Short mmCIF file of C-alpha atoms in Angstrom, two decimals:
data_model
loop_
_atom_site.label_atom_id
_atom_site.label_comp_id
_atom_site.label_asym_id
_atom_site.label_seq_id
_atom_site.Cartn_x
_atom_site.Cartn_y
_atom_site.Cartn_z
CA UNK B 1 -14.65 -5.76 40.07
CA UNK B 2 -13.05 -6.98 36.68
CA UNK B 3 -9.26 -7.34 36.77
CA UNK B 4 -7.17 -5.21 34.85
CA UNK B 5 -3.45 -5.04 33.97
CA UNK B 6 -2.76 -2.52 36.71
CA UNK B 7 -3.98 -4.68 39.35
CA UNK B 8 -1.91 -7.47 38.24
CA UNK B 9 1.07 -5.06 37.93
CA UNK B 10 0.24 -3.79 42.06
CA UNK B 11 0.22 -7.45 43.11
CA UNK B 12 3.48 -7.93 41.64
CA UNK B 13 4.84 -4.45 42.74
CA UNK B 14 3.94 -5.35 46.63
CA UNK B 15 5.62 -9.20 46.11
CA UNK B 16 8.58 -7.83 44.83
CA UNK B 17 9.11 -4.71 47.41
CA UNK B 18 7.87 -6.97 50.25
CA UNK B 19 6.06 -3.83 51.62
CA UNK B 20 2.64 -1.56 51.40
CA UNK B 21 4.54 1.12 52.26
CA UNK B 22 7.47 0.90 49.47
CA UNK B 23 5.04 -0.74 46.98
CA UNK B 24 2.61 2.45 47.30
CA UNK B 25 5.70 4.60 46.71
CA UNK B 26 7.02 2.74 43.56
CA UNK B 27 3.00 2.84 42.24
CA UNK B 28 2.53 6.74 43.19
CA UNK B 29 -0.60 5.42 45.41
CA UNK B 30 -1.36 6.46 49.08
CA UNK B 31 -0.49 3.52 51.32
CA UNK B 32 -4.59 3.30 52.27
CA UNK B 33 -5.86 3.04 48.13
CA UNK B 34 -3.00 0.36 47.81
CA UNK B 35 -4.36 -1.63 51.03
CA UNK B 36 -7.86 -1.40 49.73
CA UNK B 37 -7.34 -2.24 46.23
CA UNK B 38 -5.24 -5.93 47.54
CA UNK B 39 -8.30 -6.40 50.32
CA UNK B 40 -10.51 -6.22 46.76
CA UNK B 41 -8.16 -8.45 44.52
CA UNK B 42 -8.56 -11.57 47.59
CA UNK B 43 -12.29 -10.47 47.55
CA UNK B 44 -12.12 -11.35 43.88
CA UNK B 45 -9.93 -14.35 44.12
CA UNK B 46 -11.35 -16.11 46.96
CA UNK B 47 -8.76 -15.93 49.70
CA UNK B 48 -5.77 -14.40 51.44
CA UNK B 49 -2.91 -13.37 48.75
CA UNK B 50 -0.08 -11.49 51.34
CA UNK B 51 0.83 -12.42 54.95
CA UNK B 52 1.43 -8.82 57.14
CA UNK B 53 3.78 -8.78 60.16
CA UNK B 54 6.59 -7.06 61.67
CA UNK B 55 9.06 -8.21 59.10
CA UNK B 56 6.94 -7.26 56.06
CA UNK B 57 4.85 -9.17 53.13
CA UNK B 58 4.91 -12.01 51.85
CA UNK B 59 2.57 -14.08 49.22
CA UNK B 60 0.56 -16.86 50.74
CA UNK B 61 0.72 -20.11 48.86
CA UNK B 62 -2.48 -18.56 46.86
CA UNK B 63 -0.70 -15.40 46.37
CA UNK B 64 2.52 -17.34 44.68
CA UNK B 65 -0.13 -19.09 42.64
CA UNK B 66 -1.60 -15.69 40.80
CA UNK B 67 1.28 -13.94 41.11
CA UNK B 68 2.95 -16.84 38.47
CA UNK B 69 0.05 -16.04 36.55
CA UNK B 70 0.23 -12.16 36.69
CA UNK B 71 4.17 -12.34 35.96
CA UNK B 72 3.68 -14.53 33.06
CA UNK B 73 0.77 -11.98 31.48
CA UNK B 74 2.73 -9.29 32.52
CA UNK B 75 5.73 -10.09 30.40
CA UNK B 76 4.12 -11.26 27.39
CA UNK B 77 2.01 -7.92 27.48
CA UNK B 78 5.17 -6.13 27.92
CA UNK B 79 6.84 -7.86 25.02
CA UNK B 80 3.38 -6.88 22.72
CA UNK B 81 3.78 -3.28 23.79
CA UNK B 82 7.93 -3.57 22.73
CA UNK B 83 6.81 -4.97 19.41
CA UNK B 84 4.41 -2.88 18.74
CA UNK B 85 6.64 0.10 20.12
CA UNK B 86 9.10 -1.19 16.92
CA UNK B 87 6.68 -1.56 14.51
CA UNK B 88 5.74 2.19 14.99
CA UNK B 89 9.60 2.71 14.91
CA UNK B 90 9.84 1.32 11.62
CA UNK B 91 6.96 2.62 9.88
CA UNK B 92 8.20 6.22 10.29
CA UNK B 93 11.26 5.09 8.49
CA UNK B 94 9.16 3.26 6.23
CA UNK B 95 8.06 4.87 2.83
CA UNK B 96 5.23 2.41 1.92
CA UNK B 97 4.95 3.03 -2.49
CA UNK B 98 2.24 1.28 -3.91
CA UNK B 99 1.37 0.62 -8.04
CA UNK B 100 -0.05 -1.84 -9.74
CA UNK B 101 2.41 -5.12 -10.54
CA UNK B 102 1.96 -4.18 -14.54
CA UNK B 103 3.05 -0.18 -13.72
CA UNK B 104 6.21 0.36 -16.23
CA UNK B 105 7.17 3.21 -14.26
CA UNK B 106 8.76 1.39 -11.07
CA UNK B 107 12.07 1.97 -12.12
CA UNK B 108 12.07 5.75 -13.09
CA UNK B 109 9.95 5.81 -9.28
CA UNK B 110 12.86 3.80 -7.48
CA UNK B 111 16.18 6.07 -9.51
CA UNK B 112 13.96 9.34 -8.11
CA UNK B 113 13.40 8.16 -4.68
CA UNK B 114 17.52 7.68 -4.51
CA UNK B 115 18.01 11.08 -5.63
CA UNK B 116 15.36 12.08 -3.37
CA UNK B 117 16.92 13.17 0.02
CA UNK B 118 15.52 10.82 2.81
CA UNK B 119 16.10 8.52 5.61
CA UNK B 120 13.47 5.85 4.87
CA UNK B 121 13.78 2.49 3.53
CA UNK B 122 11.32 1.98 0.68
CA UNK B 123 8.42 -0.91 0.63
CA UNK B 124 6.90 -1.30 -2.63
CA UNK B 125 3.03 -2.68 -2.35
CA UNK B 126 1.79 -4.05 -6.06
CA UNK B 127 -2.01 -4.71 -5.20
CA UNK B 128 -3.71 -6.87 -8.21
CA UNK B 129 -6.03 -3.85 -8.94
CA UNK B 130 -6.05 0.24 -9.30
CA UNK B 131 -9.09 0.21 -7.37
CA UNK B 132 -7.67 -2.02 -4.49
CA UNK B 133 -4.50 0.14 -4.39
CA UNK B 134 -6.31 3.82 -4.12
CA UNK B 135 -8.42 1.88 -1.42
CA UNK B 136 -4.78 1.35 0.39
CA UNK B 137 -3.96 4.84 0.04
CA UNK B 138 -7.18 5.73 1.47
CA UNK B 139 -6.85 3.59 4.75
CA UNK B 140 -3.40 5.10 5.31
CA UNK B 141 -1.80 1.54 4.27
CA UNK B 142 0.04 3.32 1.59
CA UNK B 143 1.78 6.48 1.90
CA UNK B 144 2.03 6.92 -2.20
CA UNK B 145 0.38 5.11 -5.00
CA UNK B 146 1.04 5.32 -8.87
CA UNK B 147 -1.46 5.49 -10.73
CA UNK B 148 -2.46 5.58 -14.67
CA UNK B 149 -5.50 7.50 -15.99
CA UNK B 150 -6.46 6.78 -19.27
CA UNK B 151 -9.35 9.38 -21.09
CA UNK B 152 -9.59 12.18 -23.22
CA UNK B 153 -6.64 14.61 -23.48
CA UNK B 154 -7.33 17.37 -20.53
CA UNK B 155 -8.96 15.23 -18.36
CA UNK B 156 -7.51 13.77 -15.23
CA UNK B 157 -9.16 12.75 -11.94
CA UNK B 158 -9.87 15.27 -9.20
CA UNK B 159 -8.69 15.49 -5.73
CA UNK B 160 -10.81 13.11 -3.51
CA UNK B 161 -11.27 14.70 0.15
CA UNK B 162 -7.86 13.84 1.72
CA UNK B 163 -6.18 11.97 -0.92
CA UNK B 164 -4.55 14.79 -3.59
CA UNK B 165 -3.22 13.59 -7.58
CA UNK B 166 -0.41 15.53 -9.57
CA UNK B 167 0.42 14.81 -12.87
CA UNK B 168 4.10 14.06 -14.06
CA UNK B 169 3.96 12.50 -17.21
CA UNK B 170 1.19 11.75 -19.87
CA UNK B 171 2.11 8.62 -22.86
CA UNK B 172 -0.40 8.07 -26.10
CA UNK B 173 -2.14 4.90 -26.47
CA UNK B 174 -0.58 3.25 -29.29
CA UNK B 175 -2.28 -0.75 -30.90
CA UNK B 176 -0.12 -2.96 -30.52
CA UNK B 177 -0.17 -5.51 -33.78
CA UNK B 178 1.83 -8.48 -34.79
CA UNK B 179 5.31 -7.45 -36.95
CA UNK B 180 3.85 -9.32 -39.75
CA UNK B 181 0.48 -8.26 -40.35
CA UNK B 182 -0.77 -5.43 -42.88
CA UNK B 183 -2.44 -3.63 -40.22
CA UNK B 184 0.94 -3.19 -39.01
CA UNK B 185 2.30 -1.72 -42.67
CA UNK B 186 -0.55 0.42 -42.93
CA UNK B 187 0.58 3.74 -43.92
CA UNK B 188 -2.17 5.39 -41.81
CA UNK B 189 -4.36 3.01 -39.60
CA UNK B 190 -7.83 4.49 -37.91
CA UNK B 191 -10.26 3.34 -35.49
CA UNK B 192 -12.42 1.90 -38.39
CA UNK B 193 -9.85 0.00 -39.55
CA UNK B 194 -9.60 -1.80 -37.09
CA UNK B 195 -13.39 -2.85 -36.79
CA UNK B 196 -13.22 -6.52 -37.57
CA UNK B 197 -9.95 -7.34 -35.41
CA UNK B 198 -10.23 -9.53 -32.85
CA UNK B 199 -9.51 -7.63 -29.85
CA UNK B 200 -7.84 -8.51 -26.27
CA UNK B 201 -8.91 -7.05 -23.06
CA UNK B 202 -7.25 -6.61 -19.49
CA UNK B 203 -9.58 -9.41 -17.33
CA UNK B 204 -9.41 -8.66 -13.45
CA UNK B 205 -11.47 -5.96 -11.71
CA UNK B 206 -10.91 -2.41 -13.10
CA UNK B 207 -13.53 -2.71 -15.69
CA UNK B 208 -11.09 -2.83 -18.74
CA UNK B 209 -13.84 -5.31 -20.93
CA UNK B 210 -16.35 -2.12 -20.12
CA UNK B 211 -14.25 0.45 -20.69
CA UNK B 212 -12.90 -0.84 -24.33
CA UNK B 213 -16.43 -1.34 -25.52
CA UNK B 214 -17.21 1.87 -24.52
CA UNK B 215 -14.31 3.35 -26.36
CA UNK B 216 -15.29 1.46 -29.72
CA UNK B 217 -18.99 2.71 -29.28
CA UNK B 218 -18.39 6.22 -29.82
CA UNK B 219 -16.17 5.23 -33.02
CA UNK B 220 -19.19 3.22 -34.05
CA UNK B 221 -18.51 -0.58 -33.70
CA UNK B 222 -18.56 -3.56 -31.29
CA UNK B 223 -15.22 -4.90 -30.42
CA UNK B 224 -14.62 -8.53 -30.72
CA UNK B 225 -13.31 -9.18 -27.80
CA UNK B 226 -11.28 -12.66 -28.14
CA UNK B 227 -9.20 -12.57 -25.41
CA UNK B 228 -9.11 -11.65 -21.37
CA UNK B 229 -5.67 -11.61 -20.47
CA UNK B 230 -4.06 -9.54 -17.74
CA UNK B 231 -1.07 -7.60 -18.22
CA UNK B 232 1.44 -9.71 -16.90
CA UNK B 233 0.01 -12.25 -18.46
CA UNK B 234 1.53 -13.97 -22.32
CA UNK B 235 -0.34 -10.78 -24.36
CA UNK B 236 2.20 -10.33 -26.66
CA UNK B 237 2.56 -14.19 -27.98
CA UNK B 238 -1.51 -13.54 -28.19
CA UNK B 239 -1.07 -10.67 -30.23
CA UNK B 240 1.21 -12.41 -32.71
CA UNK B 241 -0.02 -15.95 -32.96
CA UNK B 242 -3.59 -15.54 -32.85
CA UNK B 243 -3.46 -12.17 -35.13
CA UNK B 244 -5.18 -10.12 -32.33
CA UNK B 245 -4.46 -6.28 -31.57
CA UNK B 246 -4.39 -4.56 -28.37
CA UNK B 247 -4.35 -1.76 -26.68
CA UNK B 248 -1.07 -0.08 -25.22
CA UNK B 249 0.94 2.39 -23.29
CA UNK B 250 3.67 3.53 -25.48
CA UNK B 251 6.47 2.61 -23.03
CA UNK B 252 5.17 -0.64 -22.23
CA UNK B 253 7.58 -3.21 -23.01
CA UNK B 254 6.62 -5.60 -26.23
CA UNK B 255 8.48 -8.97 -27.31
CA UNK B 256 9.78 -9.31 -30.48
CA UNK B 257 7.52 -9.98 -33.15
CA UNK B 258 5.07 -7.12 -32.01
CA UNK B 259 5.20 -3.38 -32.71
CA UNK B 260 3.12 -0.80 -31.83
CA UNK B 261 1.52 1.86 -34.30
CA UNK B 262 -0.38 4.89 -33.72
CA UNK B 263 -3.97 5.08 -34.70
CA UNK B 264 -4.70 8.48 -36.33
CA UNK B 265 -8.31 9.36 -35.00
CA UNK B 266 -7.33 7.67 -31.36
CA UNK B 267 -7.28 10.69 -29.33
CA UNK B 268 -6.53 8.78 -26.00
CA UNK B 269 -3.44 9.13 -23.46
CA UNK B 270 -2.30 8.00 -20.29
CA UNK B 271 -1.75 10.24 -17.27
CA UNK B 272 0.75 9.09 -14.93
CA UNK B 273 -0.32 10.47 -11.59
CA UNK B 274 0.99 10.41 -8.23
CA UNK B 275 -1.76 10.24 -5.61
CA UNK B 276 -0.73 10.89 -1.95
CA UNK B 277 -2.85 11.47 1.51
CA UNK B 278 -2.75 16.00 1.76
CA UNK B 279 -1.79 15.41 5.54
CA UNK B 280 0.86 12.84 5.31
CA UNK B 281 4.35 13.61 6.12
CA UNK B 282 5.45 12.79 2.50
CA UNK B 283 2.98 15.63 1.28
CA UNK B 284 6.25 18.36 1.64
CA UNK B 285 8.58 16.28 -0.44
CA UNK B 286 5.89 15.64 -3.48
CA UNK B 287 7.03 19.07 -5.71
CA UNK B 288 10.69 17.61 -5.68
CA UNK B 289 9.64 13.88 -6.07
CA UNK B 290 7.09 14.96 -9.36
CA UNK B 291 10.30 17.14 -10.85
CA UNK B 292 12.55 13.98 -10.45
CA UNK B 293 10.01 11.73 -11.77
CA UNK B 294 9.19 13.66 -14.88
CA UNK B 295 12.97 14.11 -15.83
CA UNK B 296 13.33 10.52 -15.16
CA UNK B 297 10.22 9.85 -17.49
CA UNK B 298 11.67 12.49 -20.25
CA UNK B 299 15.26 10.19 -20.24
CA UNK B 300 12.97 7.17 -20.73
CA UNK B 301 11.97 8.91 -23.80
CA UNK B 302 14.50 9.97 -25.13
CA UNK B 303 16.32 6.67 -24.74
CA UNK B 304 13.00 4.28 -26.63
CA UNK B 305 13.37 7.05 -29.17
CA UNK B 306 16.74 6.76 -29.95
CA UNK B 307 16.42 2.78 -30.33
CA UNK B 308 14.04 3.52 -32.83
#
């Protein structure tokens, strides 16, 4: 017989009654299972663990012995099972938001999930990657992810089996240039202009290296690709001390000295999705969450273009 956590709990049930009788009452056992399941547990540890007479049971010194043991597993196990009795507490009051650390969007997110009516605290999750962060959402670790999706106008990514995307906002892809060079005078600028620039690309895993070459390909020219930097990283003191260009979202922040500029034949946006498991309790609140985050992302707009 292998000893489980009920056995352990029966032993400690009979010590602390002092009685078969009262101990099989407490465990919801006939007197006659109880009795056979203790003659088992001394079978299994070698000896005599209660004295019987007229005045009730008691452990023998072998019975104090495991029973330590048992009381000491016992409560441990029952601290686990509190623990892990909070933890599932807190994660249904726990909106888990996840988006890359470079998303620009985390504020307009954080003023709609205020205005949003709900109970939950918020956790925000910034995984180094967008492929690591829909691989959260897919393993339930998230319970919402940001995303960006950057292709041709009209084409966004579909629904993957239980995880569903809507749309709130779409941004052009602007070049971002140093203030002072012509490139960034140019009265019109196209993607052949901008053939013999030396380019920088977002290093880490998404495939951003691939992705720009592939984009430059099908305007007929090999980027020279200078620079792997991510996007937290110094890309803006790149861009204006070492006279490369970049790619950019339009609301992404730049330092001064940089300034972004549209390129004419560059028919390339950003969709801002939110992606979201279909079965997930936040699944009712997305219409109202996408409605506050697109008037939160038409503000934004309206604000940048008033600065300018």
């Amino acid at each position: 017989m292998d000893l489980q956590f009920r056995h352990l709990r029966q032993l400690c049930v009979v010590s602390e009654t002092g009685s078969l009788n009262k101990a099989a009452t407490v465990l919801g056992l006939p007197q006659p299972a109880l009795s056979r399941q203790i003659r088992r547990l001394e079978e299994l540890f070698g000896g005599t663990l209660f004295e019987r007479d007229q005045h009730g049971t008691r452990p023998t010194p072998l019975g104090s012995a495991v029973l330590d043991h048992a009381e000491s597993i016992l409560r441990s196990f029952d601290y686990f099972g509190e623990q892990v009795r909070d933890y599932r507490v807190l994660r249904r009051r726990t909106l888990r938001v996840g988006g890359t650390a470079c998303n620009v969007f985390y504020e307009p997110l954080l003023s709609s999930l205020r205005r949003l009516p709900s109970e939950e605290r918020v956790q925000i999750v910034t995984p180094p990657s967008a492929r690591e962060l829909m691989d959260l959402l897919r393993e339930g670790e998230i319970d919402i992810a940001l995303r960006d999706h950057q292709a041709e106008k009209g084409h966004l990514p579909s629904d993957e089996g239980p995880i569903a995307h809507i749309p709130w906002a779409e941004s052009p892809v602007l070049l971002a240039v140093a203030a002072d060079r012509p490139t960034a005078t140019a009265e019109r600028l196209t993607m052949a202009d901008l053939a013999c620039e030396d380019w920088i690309s977002c290093s880490g895993p998404d495939g951003c290296d691939e992705a720009l070459r592939r984009l430059c390909a099908s305007y007929g020219f090999t980027p020279r690709i200078i620079h792997d930097i991510p996007l937290a990283g110094p890309r803006c003191q790149v861009i204006r001390y070492q006279d490369s260009v970049a790619l950019t979202q339009a609301h992404r922040p730049l330092q001064p000295g940089v300034v972004r500029r549209p390129v004419a034949d560059l028919n390339l946006r950003v969709a801002h999705l939110v992606a979201y498991r279909k079965e997930s309790w936040i699944a009712a609140r997305m219409p109202k969450l996408v409605a506050l985050l697109s008037a939160a992302h038409r503000e934004l707009s309206l604000a940048e273009s008033s600065w300018t």
